[in-house]
mmCIF file of C-alpha atoms in Angstrom:
data_model
loop_
_atom_site.group_PDB
_atom_site.id
_atom_site.type_symbol
_atom_site.label_atom_id
_atom_site.label_comp_id
_atom_site.label_asym_id
_atom_site.label_seq_id
_atom_site.Cartn_x
_atom_site.Cartn_y
_atom_site.Cartn_z
ATOM 1 C CA MET R 110 120.740 102.053 119.786
ATOM 2 C CA LEU R 111 121.090 105.299 117.908
ATOM 3 C CA SER R 112 123.314 103.670 115.325
ATOM 4 C CA LEU R 113 120.785 100.864 114.940
ATOM 5 C CA PHE R 114 117.997 103.487 114.508
ATOM 6 C CA ILE R 115 120.089 105.274 111.817
ATOM 7 C CA VAL R 116 120.644 101.946 109.951
ATOM 8 C CA VAL R 117 116.838 101.306 110.050
ATOM 9 C CA ILE R 118 116.021 104.677 108.695
ATOM 10 C CA ILE R 119 118.577 104.268 105.879
ATOM 11 C CA ALA R 120 117.120 100.767 104.984
ATOM 12 C CA VAL R 121 113.528 102.175 104.866
ATOM 13 C CA ALA R 122 114.604 105.151 102.822
ATOM 14 C CA PHE R 123 116.460 102.819 100.316
ATOM 15 C CA LEU R 124 113.401 100.591 100.008
ATOM 16 C CA LEU R 125 111.150 103.605 99.426
ATOM 17 C CA ILE R 126 113.453 104.929 96.719
ATOM 18 C CA LYS R 127 113.900 101.547 95.110
ATOM 19 C CA ASN R 128 110.106 100.983 95.076
ATOM 20 C CA HIS R 129 109.679 104.460 93.525
ATOM 21 C CA ILE R 130 112.208 103.598 90.889
ATOM 22 C CA ASP R 131 110.800 100.231 90.215
ATOM 23 C CA SER R 132 107.244 101.694 89.890
ATOM 24 C CA LYS R 133 108.466 103.609 86.892
ATOM 25 C CA LYS R 134 110.077 100.733 85.075
ATOM 26 C CA PRO R 135 108.280 99.238 82.165
ATOM 27 C CA MET R 136 106.392 96.157 83.183
ATOM 28 C CA ILE R 137 106.227 94.412 79.777
ATOM 29 C CA GLU R 138 108.282 94.409 76.691
ATOM 30 C CA ASP R 139 107.242 96.175 73.533
ATOM 31 C CA THR R 140 106.456 92.887 71.783
ATOM 32 C CA TYR R 141 105.335 90.931 74.869
ATOM 33 C CA TYR R 142 102.521 89.423 72.868
ATOM 34 C CA LYS R 143 104.867 87.556 70.488
ATOM 35 C CA ASN R 144 105.593 85.114 73.282
ATOM 36 C CA PHE R 145 102.047 83.970 73.697
ATOM 37 C CA GLN R 146 101.201 80.441 72.558
ATOM 38 C CA SER R 147 97.847 78.905 71.675
ATOM 39 C CA LYS R 148 96.556 76.118 69.632
ATOM 40 C CA ALA R 149 93.170 77.919 69.434
ATOM 41 C CA ILE R 150 93.238 79.874 66.143
ATOM 42 C CA LEU R 151 91.150 82.909 67.291
ATOM 43 C CA GLU R 152 92.811 83.249 70.621
ATOM 44 C CA LYS R 153 96.176 83.340 68.968
ATOM 45 C CA LYS R 154 94.934 85.908 66.343
ATOM 46 C CA TYR R 155 93.526 88.275 68.886
ATOM 47 C CA ALA R 156 96.427 88.117 71.288
ATOM 48 C CA GLY R 157 98.555 89.650 68.634
ATOM 49 C CA LEU R 158 98.509 92.994 66.770
ATOM 50 C CA GLY R 159 95.522 94.250 64.799
ATOM 51 C CA SER R 160 95.723 95.897 61.390
ATOM 52 C CA TYR R 161 95.636 99.501 62.671
ATOM 53 C CA GLU R 162 98.798 101.661 63.035
ATOM 54 C CA VAL R 163 98.639 103.449 66.409
ATOM 55 C CA SER R 164 99.340 106.926 67.598
ATOM 56 C CA GLN R 165 99.393 108.241 71.123
ATOM 57 C CA VAL R 166 98.696 111.550 72.813
ATOM 58 C CA LYS R 167 99.399 112.480 76.456
ATOM 59 C CA LEU R 168 97.482 115.165 78.342
ATOM 60 C CA LYS R 169 98.017 116.599 81.856
ATOM 61 C CA SER R 170 95.221 116.409 84.371
ATOM 62 C CA GLU R 171 94.432 118.782 87.180
ATOM 63 C CA ASP R 172 93.560 115.749 89.258
ATOM 64 C CA ASN R 173 96.565 114.810 91.523
ATOM 65 C CA LEU R 174 95.775 111.113 91.279
ATOM 66 C CA ILE R 175 95.307 111.000 87.551
ATOM 67 C CA LYS R 176 98.328 113.358 86.943
ATOM 68 C CA GLU R 177 98.294 112.480 83.215
ATOM 69 C CA TYR R 178 96.179 110.500 80.932
ATOM 70 C CA SER R 179 97.408 108.798 77.814
ATOM 71 C CA ILE R 180 95.266 107.980 74.769
ATOM 72 C CA TRP R 181 96.096 105.508 72.143
ATOM 73 C CA TYR R 182 94.045 105.545 68.932
ATOM 74 C CA PRO R 183 94.228 104.265 65.331
ATOM 75 C CA ARG R 184 96.335 106.643 63.348
ATOM 76 C CA GLU R 185 93.888 106.861 60.382
ATOM 77 C CA LEU R 186 91.551 108.683 62.878
ATOM 78 C CA GLU R 187 93.527 111.850 62.303
ATOM 79 C CA ASN R 188 92.496 112.074 58.692
ATOM 80 C CA LYS R 189 89.281 110.029 58.518
ATOM 81 C CA GLN R 190 85.644 110.997 59.174
ATOM 82 C CA GLN R 191 84.834 108.071 61.379
ATOM 83 C CA MET R 192 83.956 107.271 64.999
ATOM 84 C CA TYR R 193 85.751 104.571 66.977
ATOM 85 C CA PRO R 194 84.723 102.649 70.144
ATOM 86 C CA LEU R 195 86.396 103.661 73.309
ATOM 87 C CA ILE R 196 87.993 101.508 76.121
ATOM 88 C CA VAL R 197 88.840 102.958 79.567
ATOM 89 C CA VAL R 198 91.377 100.923 81.525
ATOM 90 C CA THR R 199 91.550 100.909 85.324
ATOM 91 C CA ASN R 200 95.051 100.236 86.714
ATOM 92 C CA ALA R 201 96.083 97.407 89.029
ATOM 93 C CA SER R 202 97.695 98.139 92.423
ATOM 94 C CA ASN R 203 100.855 100.326 92.289
ATOM 95 C CA THR R 204 100.608 100.371 88.562
ATOM 96 C CA ALA R 205 100.366 103.361 86.197
ATOM 97 C CA ALA R 206 99.548 103.245 82.489
ATOM 98 C CA SER R 207 102.961 104.631 81.682
ATOM 99 C CA VAL R 208 104.662 101.365 82.683
ATOM 100 C CA TYR R 209 102.584 98.979 80.456
ATOM 101 C CA GLU R 210 102.103 101.128 77.395
ATOM 102 C CA PRO R 211 102.587 98.208 74.920
ATOM 103 C CA PHE R 212 99.407 96.676 76.345
ATOM 104 C CA PHE R 213 97.415 99.849 75.315
ATOM 105 C CA GLU R 214 99.122 100.053 71.899
ATOM 106 C CA ARG R 215 98.369 96.510 71.087
ATOM 107 C CA LEU R 216 94.672 96.810 71.944
ATOM 108 C CA ALA R 217 94.355 100.097 70.099
ATOM 109 C CA SER R 218 95.691 98.408 66.998
ATOM 110 C CA TRP R 219 92.429 96.495 66.828
ATOM 111 C CA GLY R 220 90.569 99.728 66.010
ATOM 112 C CA PHE R 221 89.843 101.019 69.584
ATOM 113 C CA ILE R 222 90.571 104.394 71.274
ATOM 114 C CA VAL R 223 92.172 103.295 74.554
ATOM 115 C CA VAL R 224 92.817 105.569 77.498
ATOM 116 C CA GLY R 225 94.677 105.070 80.738
ATOM 117 C CA ASN R 226 95.916 107.292 83.583
ATOM 118 C CA GLU R 227 98.599 107.394 86.296
ATOM 119 C CA ASP R 228 96.389 106.517 89.258
ATOM 120 C CA LYS R 229 98.249 103.617 91.138
ATOM 121 C CA GLN R 230 95.407 103.043 93.672
ATOM 122 C CA ALA R 231 92.265 103.042 91.346
ATOM 123 C CA GLY R 232 90.028 100.675 93.333
ATOM 124 C CA SER R 233 87.326 103.252 94.068
ATOM 125 C CA GLY R 234 86.720 103.703 90.301
ATOM 126 C CA LEU R 235 86.603 107.469 90.844
ATOM 127 C CA THR R 236 89.560 108.404 88.660
ATOM 128 C CA THR R 237 88.218 106.047 86.004
ATOM 129 C CA SER R 238 84.911 107.943 86.168
ATOM 130 C CA LYS R 239 86.754 111.286 85.839
ATOM 131 C CA THR R 240 89.003 110.029 83.027
ATOM 132 C CA LEU R 241 85.902 109.001 80.969
ATOM 133 C CA ASP R 242 84.406 112.463 81.471
ATOM 134 C CA ASP R 243 87.559 114.169 80.372
ATOM 135 C CA VAL R 244 87.994 112.122 77.210
ATOM 136 C CA LEU R 245 84.297 112.491 76.266
ATOM 137 C CA ALA R 246 84.958 116.284 76.683
ATOM 138 C CA LEU R 247 87.640 115.983 74.056
ATOM 139 C CA ASN R 248 85.063 114.565 71.669
ATOM 140 C CA LYS R 249 83.342 118.091 71.878
ATOM 141 C CA ASN R 250 86.659 119.965 71.586
ATOM 142 C CA ALA R 251 87.181 121.210 68.167
ATOM 143 C CA GLU R 252 90.942 121.588 68.883
ATOM 144 C CA SER R 253 91.343 117.922 69.960
ATOM 145 C CA VAL R 254 92.387 115.111 67.623
ATOM 146 C CA LEU R 255 89.323 113.170 69.171
ATOM 147 C CA TYR R 256 86.868 115.700 68.143
ATOM 148 C CA GLY R 257 83.772 114.055 66.927
ATOM 149 C CA LYS R 258 85.676 110.696 66.759
ATOM 150 C CA ILE R 259 84.350 108.684 69.811
ATOM 151 C CA GLN R 260 81.472 106.251 69.369
ATOM 152 C CA GLN R 261 79.742 107.279 72.668
ATOM 153 C CA ASP R 262 77.298 104.375 72.670
ATOM 154 C CA HIS R 263 80.177 101.890 72.338
ATOM 155 C CA ILE R 264 82.359 102.264 75.385
ATOM 156 C CA GLY R 265 83.998 99.446 77.376
ATOM 157 C CA ALA R 266 85.638 99.162 80.735
ATOM 158 C CA LEU R 267 88.458 96.715 81.792
ATOM 159 C CA GLY R 268 90.644 96.332 84.887
ATOM 160 C CA TYR R 269 92.881 93.868 86.616
ATOM 161 C CA SER R 270 93.223 93.024 90.165
ATOM 162 C CA GLN R 271 92.591 96.222 92.213
ATOM 163 C CA GLY R 272 91.682 97.702 88.904
ATOM 164 C CA GLY R 273 88.948 94.996 88.379
ATOM 165 C CA ALA R 274 87.199 96.233 91.477
ATOM 166 C CA GLY R 275 87.755 99.849 90.231
ATOM 167 C CA ALA R 276 86.273 98.970 86.861
ATOM 168 C CA LEU R 277 83.245 97.238 88.466
ATOM 169 C CA ARG R 278 82.698 100.402 90.620
ATOM 170 C CA ALA R 279 83.145 102.627 87.405
ATOM 171 C CA VAL R 280 80.249 100.870 85.614
ATOM 172 C CA THR R 281 77.927 100.767 88.715
ATOM 173 C CA GLU R 282 78.504 103.664 91.077
ATOM 174 C CA TYR R 283 78.811 106.927 89.219
ATOM 175 C CA LYS R 284 76.643 109.313 87.236
ATOM 176 C CA ASN R 285 78.424 108.298 84.018
ATOM 177 C CA SER R 286 78.179 104.603 84.759
ATOM 178 C CA SER R 287 75.321 104.167 82.230
ATOM 179 C CA LYS R 288 77.665 105.170 79.439
ATOM 180 C CA TYR R 289 79.505 101.786 79.438
ATOM 181 C CA LYS R 290 78.362 99.088 77.123
ATOM 182 C CA THR R 291 80.453 96.294 78.440
ATOM 183 C CA ILE R 292 83.112 95.151 81.007
ATOM 184 C CA PHE R 293 86.051 92.718 81.209
ATOM 185 C CA THR R 294 88.014 92.081 84.365
ATOM 186 C CA GLY R 295 91.091 90.012 85.067
ATOM 187 C CA SER R 296 91.548 88.618 88.640
ATOM 188 C CA ALA R 297 89.227 91.309 90.104
ATOM 189 C CA ALA R 298 89.694 91.485 93.934
ATOM 190 C CA TYR R 299 87.137 89.194 95.497
ATOM 191 C CA PRO R 300 84.136 90.980 97.238
ATOM 192 C CA LEU R 301 85.452 90.584 100.891
ATOM 193 C CA LEU R 302 88.912 91.683 99.974
ATOM 194 C CA ALA R 303 87.568 94.669 97.993
ATOM 195 C CA LYS R 304 85.338 95.679 100.848
ATOM 196 C CA ASN R 305 88.318 95.475 103.397
ATOM 197 C CA MET R 306 90.450 97.540 101.120
ATOM 198 C CA GLY R 307 87.860 100.176 100.542
ATOM 199 C CA TRP R 308 86.868 99.169 96.959
ATOM 200 C CA ARG R 309 83.556 97.582 97.852
ATOM 201 C CA TYR R 310 81.487 96.904 94.812
ATOM 202 C CA ASP R 311 77.839 95.546 94.396
ATOM 203 C CA ILE R 312 78.158 92.949 91.723
ATOM 204 C CA SER R 313 74.364 92.662 91.465
ATOM 205 C CA LYS R 314 74.329 96.136 89.907
ATOM 206 C CA VAL R 315 76.173 94.965 86.757
ATOM 207 C CA ASN R 316 73.682 95.105 83.924
ATOM 208 C CA ILE R 317 75.923 95.129 80.905
ATOM 209 C CA PRO R 318 77.711 92.151 79.207
ATOM 210 C CA TYR R 319 80.535 91.025 81.537
ATOM 211 C CA PHE R 320 83.470 88.689 80.945
ATOM 212 C CA MET R 321 85.163 87.933 84.309
ATOM 213 C CA SER R 322 88.447 85.956 84.337
ATOM 214 C CA ALA R 323 91.098 84.916 86.814
ATOM 215 C CA GLY R 324 93.965 82.502 86.988
ATOM 216 C CA THR R 325 94.126 79.016 88.634
ATOM 217 C CA GLY R 326 97.418 79.648 90.353
ATOM 218 C CA LYS R 327 97.641 79.991 94.174
ATOM 219 C CA SER R 328 98.069 83.771 94.043
ATOM 220 C CA ASP R 329 94.513 83.942 92.608
ATOM 221 C CA ASP R 330 93.144 80.822 94.431
ATOM 222 C CA SER R 331 94.927 79.275 97.450
ATOM 223 C CA GLY R 332 92.299 76.764 97.896
ATOM 224 C CA GLU R 333 91.478 78.162 101.328
ATOM 225 C CA ASP R 334 87.977 79.502 102.226
ATOM 226 C CA SER R 335 88.092 83.076 101.196
ATOM 227 C CA LYS R 336 85.282 83.961 103.790
ATOM 228 C CA THR R 337 87.611 83.038 106.726
ATOM 229 C CA SER R 338 91.106 83.617 105.354
ATOM 230 C CA PHE R 339 92.950 85.168 102.447
ATOM 231 C CA GLY R 340 92.137 82.601 99.623
ATOM 232 C CA GLY R 341 93.995 84.398 96.886
ATOM 233 C CA VAL R 342 92.971 87.598 95.057
ATOM 234 C CA ALA R 343 90.353 85.946 92.788
ATOM 235 C CA PRO R 344 89.380 82.466 93.907
ATOM 236 C CA LEU R 345 87.016 80.329 91.842
ATOM 237 C CA SER R 346 84.529 80.620 94.545
ATOM 238 C CA SER R 347 84.317 84.349 94.179
ATOM 239 C CA LEU R 348 83.868 84.096 90.398
ATOM 240 C CA ILE R 349 80.944 81.686 91.056
ATOM 241 C CA GLU R 350 79.482 83.916 93.610
ATOM 242 C CA ASN R 351 79.813 87.039 91.402
ATOM 243 C CA TYR R 352 78.474 85.163 88.315
ATOM 244 C CA ASN R 353 75.357 83.920 90.193
ATOM 245 C CA LYS R 354 74.495 87.465 91.569
ATOM 246 C CA ILE R 355 74.289 88.946 88.076
ATOM 247 C CA SER R 356 70.902 88.785 86.473
ATOM 248 C CA ASN R 357 70.612 85.899 83.948
ATOM 249 C CA ASN R 358 69.272 88.487 81.430
ATOM 250 C CA VAL R 359 72.834 89.759 81.265
ATOM 251 C CA PHE R 360 75.250 88.148 78.775
ATOM 252 C CA LYS R 361 77.973 86.917 81.290
ATOM 253 C CA ILE R 362 80.979 84.649 81.170
ATOM 254 C CA ARG R 363 83.225 83.374 83.943
ATOM 255 C CA ALA R 364 86.449 81.448 83.011
ATOM 256 C CA ARG R 365 89.933 80.903 84.342
ATOM 257 C CA VAL R 366 93.198 80.721 82.643
ATOM 258 C CA SER R 367 94.781 77.394 83.269
ATOM 259 C CA GLY R 368 98.018 77.504 85.194
ATOM 260 C CA ALA R 369 98.186 81.312 85.351
ATOM 261 C CA GLU R 370 99.165 83.267 88.427
ATOM 262 C CA HIS R 371 97.771 86.581 89.391
ATOM 263 C CA TRP R 372 100.544 88.408 87.587
ATOM 264 C CA ASP R 373 100.086 86.278 84.396
ATOM 265 C CA MET R 374 96.743 87.646 83.464
ATOM 266 C CA ASN R 375 98.070 89.221 80.088
ATOM 267 C CA ARG R 376 97.581 85.604 78.989
ATOM 268 C CA ALA R 377 93.848 86.590 78.835
ATOM 269 C CA ASP R 378 94.662 89.329 76.228
ATOM 270 C CA GLY R 379 93.391 87.344 73.252
ATOM 271 C CA TYR R 380 90.035 86.612 74.615
ATOM 272 C CA MET R 381 89.751 90.040 76.160
ATOM 273 C CA THR R 382 90.366 91.528 72.792
ATOM 274 C CA ALA R 383 87.791 89.287 71.149
ATOM 275 C CA TRP R 384 85.118 90.178 73.895
ATOM 276 C CA MET R 385 85.684 93.937 73.154
ATOM 277 C CA LEU R 386 85.652 93.322 69.335
ATOM 278 C CA TYR R 387 82.309 91.470 69.610
ATOM 279 C CA GLN R 388 80.746 93.882 72.162
ATOM 280 C CA LEU R 389 81.993 97.154 70.759
ATOM 281 C CA GLN R 390 82.486 96.463 67.076
ATOM 282 C CA ASP R 391 79.837 93.722 66.460
ATOM 283 C CA ASP R 392 82.518 91.471 65.122
ATOM 284 C CA PRO R 393 80.867 88.126 64.361
ATOM 285 C CA GLU R 394 84.073 86.175 64.180
ATOM 286 C CA ALA R 395 85.160 87.474 67.617
ATOM 287 C CA GLY R 396 81.649 86.461 68.873
ATOM 288 C CA SER R 397 82.133 82.911 67.895
ATOM 289 C CA VAL R 398 84.827 82.669 70.703
ATOM 290 C CA PHE R 399 81.944 82.941 73.151
ATOM 291 C CA LEU R 400 78.623 82.083 71.584
ATOM 292 C CA GLY R 401 76.773 78.792 71.613
ATOM 293 C CA LYS R 402 77.840 75.223 72.230
ATOM 294 C CA ASN R 403 80.764 75.269 69.732
ATOM 295 C CA ALA R 404 82.234 78.444 71.172
ATOM 296 C CA GLU R 405 86.159 78.308 70.848
ATOM 297 C CA ILE R 406 86.631 79.000 74.424
ATOM 298 C CA LEU R 407 84.872 75.771 75.376
ATOM 299 C CA ARG R 408 87.461 73.850 73.225
ATOM 300 C CA ASN R 409 90.449 75.666 74.332
ATOM 301 C CA SER R 410 92.775 73.896 76.796
ATOM 302 C CA ASN R 411 94.217 77.309 77.939
ATOM 303 C CA TRP R 412 90.882 77.854 79.782
ATOM 304 C CA GLN R 413 88.817 76.083 82.374
ATOM 305 C CA ASP R 414 85.887 76.472 84.852
ATOM 306 C CA ILE R 415 83.787 78.110 82.106
ATOM 307 C CA GLN R 416 80.214 79.122 82.530
ATOM 308 C CA LYS R 417 78.315 81.435 80.283
ATOM 309 C CA SER R 418 74.793 82.498 79.631
ATOM 310 C CA LYS R 419 74.588 82.348 75.861
#
């Protein structure tokens, strides 16, 4: 019995060490976006790199969960008297910004300041809220590269999976929630799952433009009733429920990436980027992806189950 106990302890220790090592490995390749395919012109365009060269700065945090936050920004910011919109990213489960840096770099190349942190359990939205406060403090710090460079009325939130729930809480539950202008989520944990995990959000509080997405694969939608069993992380029924609970006065979109599993949601990058460009940079071309009866998203076979209020 003693020898069996020792074997079990060694096995558990091995798994813990392996998980720790794996959690620090890069999740995506530097040029991951080059593998994306689409027949939709604008989706293909916005899934790639933008025109801005990008720089990065890492800063330590006194918060034990945040540990460190990283900021990616257009390099021209260092020598140009101009303000740029800000996007705050909430991490998915067991994920830190440091393991998917190419995602941030690609998004920043479209003219955004993009910030992430090292919190691997960000569903409460608390560290996202703190990160926003810390970055906005840099906007007032004359010694910071971001001094006077953040467009404070053009701030977006985005998150995936647990991070989707965290992003929803960040824009609805904190003193600085009113600073956000828009939100995008990919496969946000459905309401009952979020509640059971301690990430409960009240979707009816969302009063800013919101693009909610998910995949059609079984990991997001098993086809089972999510009210009585685990129906996947973000079943269609939950998107419909969330969409219907948001005021019709809010510009809202729900859509699913055809054939995508829960871990494939970087396939939404093109339209996530277009959404942020339209909402935070007033880009009319990006807006044509979503607006009206001829919106590109409506004609794109990569997407299905679309409903929108404009």
